[in-house]
Amino acid sequence: VENTGPQLWDAPFWCYPIVHLLMLLAILMLFLSFANPSPTGMIPASMEVRGVIRITRHPMNMGFAFFGLAHLIAGGSIGELFFFASFFIVGFLGAYLQDRKVAREKGEPFAKFVEQTSVFPFAAIMTGKNQLVFDEISKPLVLVSLAAYIAAFFMH
């Protein structure tokens, strides 16, 4: 491993299941974002709440945020802190900034979309605003995500 600056912490062994769960979620969010693009993205998309959008209205952003958070926990050098914190900040804060921008552009239709969805994954489902519908989740992309996670696990 290359020197990435002074070591600030060493992750305890018990953190690694959390790290792996975050990485699995990150990969799932990233791949599933292609099946159900969000209307908050750069490419115009439907405001229909379905698929991964039921989980989060910002699947790609949350994928980047979970990726950054997983690596922040696992790595403890100053270089890793700055590098991976940028993924977390851009993913998480970027979602809220995109919401503000899209709310200005699309007004009431977007406000109704926001009422049914959440930025933080599963929050709309846990609060009863929405429900998880497994039939709307792309099975091929879940399989590709699992394959990518397993490959990364063994090659990383």
PDB file of N, CA and C in Angstrom, residues 39-40 47-50 52-58 99 110-120 123-125 127 129-130:
ATOM      1  N   PRO A  39     -35.376  11.834 -11.612  1.00  0.00           N
ATOM      2  CA  PRO A  39     -35.641  13.139 -12.229  1.00  0.00           C
ATOM      3  C   PRO A  39     -34.728  14.224 -11.676  1.00  0.00           C
ATOM      4  N   THR A  40     -33.941  13.898 -10.663  1.00  0.00           N
ATOM      5  CA  THR A  40     -32.980  14.873 -10.136  1.00  0.00           C
ATOM      6  C   THR A  40     -31.646  14.793 -10.868  1.00  0.00           C
ATOM      7  N   MET A  47     -41.021  11.311 -13.294  1.00  0.00           N
ATOM      8  CA  MET A  47     -41.221  11.510 -11.858  1.00  0.00           C
ATOM      9  C   MET A  47     -42.066  10.389 -11.266  1.00  0.00           C
ATOM     10  N   GLU A  48     -42.159   9.286 -11.997  1.00  0.00           N
ATOM     11  CA  GLU A  48     -42.861   8.122 -11.473  1.00  0.00           C
ATOM     12  C   GLU A  48     -41.998   7.488 -10.380  1.00  0.00           C
ATOM     13  N   VAL A  49     -42.604   7.220  -9.244  1.00  0.00           N
ATOM     14  CA  VAL A  49     -41.887   6.630  -8.116  1.00  0.00           C
ATOM     15  C   VAL A  49     -41.982   5.118  -8.247  1.00  0.00           C
ATOM     16  N   ARG A  50     -40.867   4.525  -8.697  1.00  0.00           N
ATOM     17  CA  ARG A  50     -40.821   3.070  -8.873  1.00  0.00           C
ATOM     18  C   ARG A  50     -39.377   2.589  -8.785  1.00  0.00           C
ATOM     19  N   VAL A  52     -35.797   1.539  -7.720  1.00  0.00           N
ATOM     20  CA  VAL A  52     -34.844   2.037  -6.725  1.00  0.00           C
ATOM     21  C   VAL A  52     -35.211   3.439  -6.235  1.00  0.00           C
ATOM     22  N   ILE A  53     -36.027   4.160  -7.001  1.00  0.00           N
ATOM     23  CA  ILE A  53     -36.454   5.499  -6.595  1.00  0.00           C
ATOM     24  C   ILE A  53     -37.321   5.418  -5.338  1.00  0.00           C
ATOM     25  N   ARG A  54     -37.962   4.280  -5.110  1.00  0.00           N
ATOM     26  CA  ARG A  54     -38.711   4.088  -3.863  1.00  0.00           C
ATOM     27  C   ARG A  54     -37.751   4.043  -2.670  1.00  0.00           C
ATOM     28  N   ILE A  55     -36.544   3.567  -2.905  1.00  0.00           N
ATOM     29  CA  ILE A  55     -35.537   3.458  -1.845  1.00  0.00           C
ATOM     30  C   ILE A  55     -34.897   4.814  -1.591  1.00  0.00           C
ATOM     31  N   THR A  56     -34.505   5.493  -2.648  1.00  0.00           N
ATOM     32  CA  THR A  56     -33.935   6.841  -2.565  1.00  0.00           C
ATOM     33  C   THR A  56     -34.147   7.545  -3.897  1.00  0.00           C
ATOM     34  N   ARG A  57     -34.439   8.843  -3.860  1.00  0.00           N
ATOM     35  CA  ARG A  57     -34.607   9.568  -5.117  1.00  0.00           C
ATOM     36  C   ARG A  57     -33.251   9.939  -5.721  1.00  0.00           C
ATOM     37  N   HIS A  58     -32.178   9.606  -5.025  1.00  0.00           N
ATOM     38  CA  HIS A  58     -30.819   9.888  -5.498  1.00  0.00           C
ATOM     39  C   HIS A  58     -29.955   8.631  -5.430  1.00  0.00           C
ATOM     40  N   ASP A  99     -31.795  18.641  -5.215  1.00  0.00           N
ATOM     41  CA  ASP A  99     -33.206  18.834  -4.881  1.00  0.00           C
ATOM     42  C   ASP A  99     -33.600  20.301  -4.973  1.00  0.00           C
ATOM     43  N   PHE A 110     -42.503  18.343  -8.782  1.00  0.00           N
ATOM     44  CA  PHE A 110     -41.361  17.819  -8.035  1.00  0.00           C
ATOM     45  C   PHE A 110     -41.665  17.784  -6.541  1.00  0.00           C
ATOM     46  N   ALA A 111     -42.402  18.751  -6.046  1.00  0.00           N
ATOM     47  CA  ALA A 111     -42.778  18.754  -4.625  1.00  0.00           C
ATOM     48  C   ALA A 111     -43.582  17.499  -4.289  1.00  0.00           C
ATOM     49  N   LYS A 112     -44.470  17.094  -5.172  1.00  0.00           N
ATOM     50  CA  LYS A 112     -45.244  15.858  -4.954  1.00  0.00           C
ATOM     51  C   LYS A 112     -44.328  14.633  -4.985  1.00  0.00           C
ATOM     52  N   PHE A 113     -43.363  14.648  -5.871  1.00  0.00           N
ATOM     53  CA  PHE A 113     -42.381  13.556  -5.962  1.00  0.00           C
ATOM     54  C   PHE A 113     -41.578  13.464  -4.659  1.00  0.00           C
ATOM     55  N   VAL A 114     -41.159  14.612  -4.148  1.00  0.00           N
ATOM     56  CA  VAL A 114     -40.374  14.657  -2.908  1.00  0.00           C
ATOM     57  C   VAL A 114     -41.178  14.117  -1.727  1.00  0.00           C
ATOM     58  N   GLU A 115     -42.469  14.406  -1.694  1.00  0.00           N
ATOM     59  CA  GLU A 115     -43.331  13.927  -0.602  1.00  0.00           C
ATOM     60  C   GLU A 115     -43.370  12.408  -0.517  1.00  0.00           C
ATOM     61  N   GLN A 116     -43.168  11.732  -1.648  1.00  0.00           N
ATOM     62  CA  GLN A 116     -43.259  10.271  -1.689  1.00  0.00           C
ATOM     63  C   GLN A 116     -41.913   9.567  -1.580  1.00  0.00           C
ATOM     64  N   THR A 117     -40.831  10.320  -1.619  1.00  0.00           N
ATOM     65  CA  THR A 117     -39.492   9.729  -1.680  1.00  0.00           C
ATOM     66  C   THR A 117     -38.606  10.316  -0.586  1.00  0.00           C
ATOM     67  N   SER A 118     -37.373   9.839  -0.530  1.00  0.00           N
ATOM     68  CA  SER A 118     -36.424  10.357   0.454  1.00  0.00           C
ATOM     69  C   SER A 118     -35.027  10.410  -0.148  1.00  0.00           C
ATOM     70  N   VAL A 119     -34.206  11.248   0.424  1.00  0.00           N
ATOM     71  CA  VAL A 119     -32.799  11.267   0.030  1.00  0.00           C
ATOM     72  C   VAL A 119     -32.109  10.073   0.671  1.00  0.00           C
ATOM     73  N   PHE A 120     -32.243   9.945   1.982  1.00  0.00           N
ATOM     74  CA  PHE A 120     -31.569   8.857   2.688  1.00  0.00           C
ATOM     75  C   PHE A 120     -32.262   7.536   2.352  1.00  0.00           C
ATOM     76  N   ALA A 123     -35.606   5.680   3.989  1.00  0.00           N
ATOM     77  CA  ALA A 123     -36.306   6.565   4.928  1.00  0.00           C
ATOM     78  C   ALA A 123     -37.781   6.710   4.565  1.00  0.00           C
ATOM     79  N   ALA A 124     -38.109   6.871   3.281  1.00  0.00           N
ATOM     80  CA  ALA A 124     -39.514   7.005   2.878  1.00  0.00           C
ATOM     81  C   ALA A 124     -40.275   5.713   3.139  1.00  0.00           C
ATOM     82  N   ILE A 125     -39.610   4.594   3.004  1.00  0.00           N
ATOM     83  CA  ILE A 125     -40.245   3.297   3.266  1.00  0.00           C
ATOM     84  C   ILE A 125     -40.471   3.124   4.766  1.00  0.00           C
ATOM     85  N   THR A 127     -40.833   5.397   7.008  1.00  0.00           N
ATOM     86  CA  THR A 127     -41.810   6.357   7.541  1.00  0.00           C
ATOM     87  C   THR A 127     -43.205   6.167   6.943  1.00  0.00           C
ATOM     88  N   LYS A 129     -44.164   6.587   3.820  1.00  0.00           N
ATOM     89  CA  LYS A 129     -44.470   7.398   2.636  1.00  0.00           C
ATOM     90  C   LYS A 129     -44.487   6.546   1.376  1.00  0.00           C
ATOM     91  N   ASN A 130     -43.802   5.409   1.448  1.00  0.00           N
ATOM     92  CA  ASN A 130     -43.651   4.563   0.282  1.00  0.00           C
ATOM     93  C   ASN A 130     -43.508   3.122   0.739  1.00  0.00           C
TER      94      ASN A 130
END
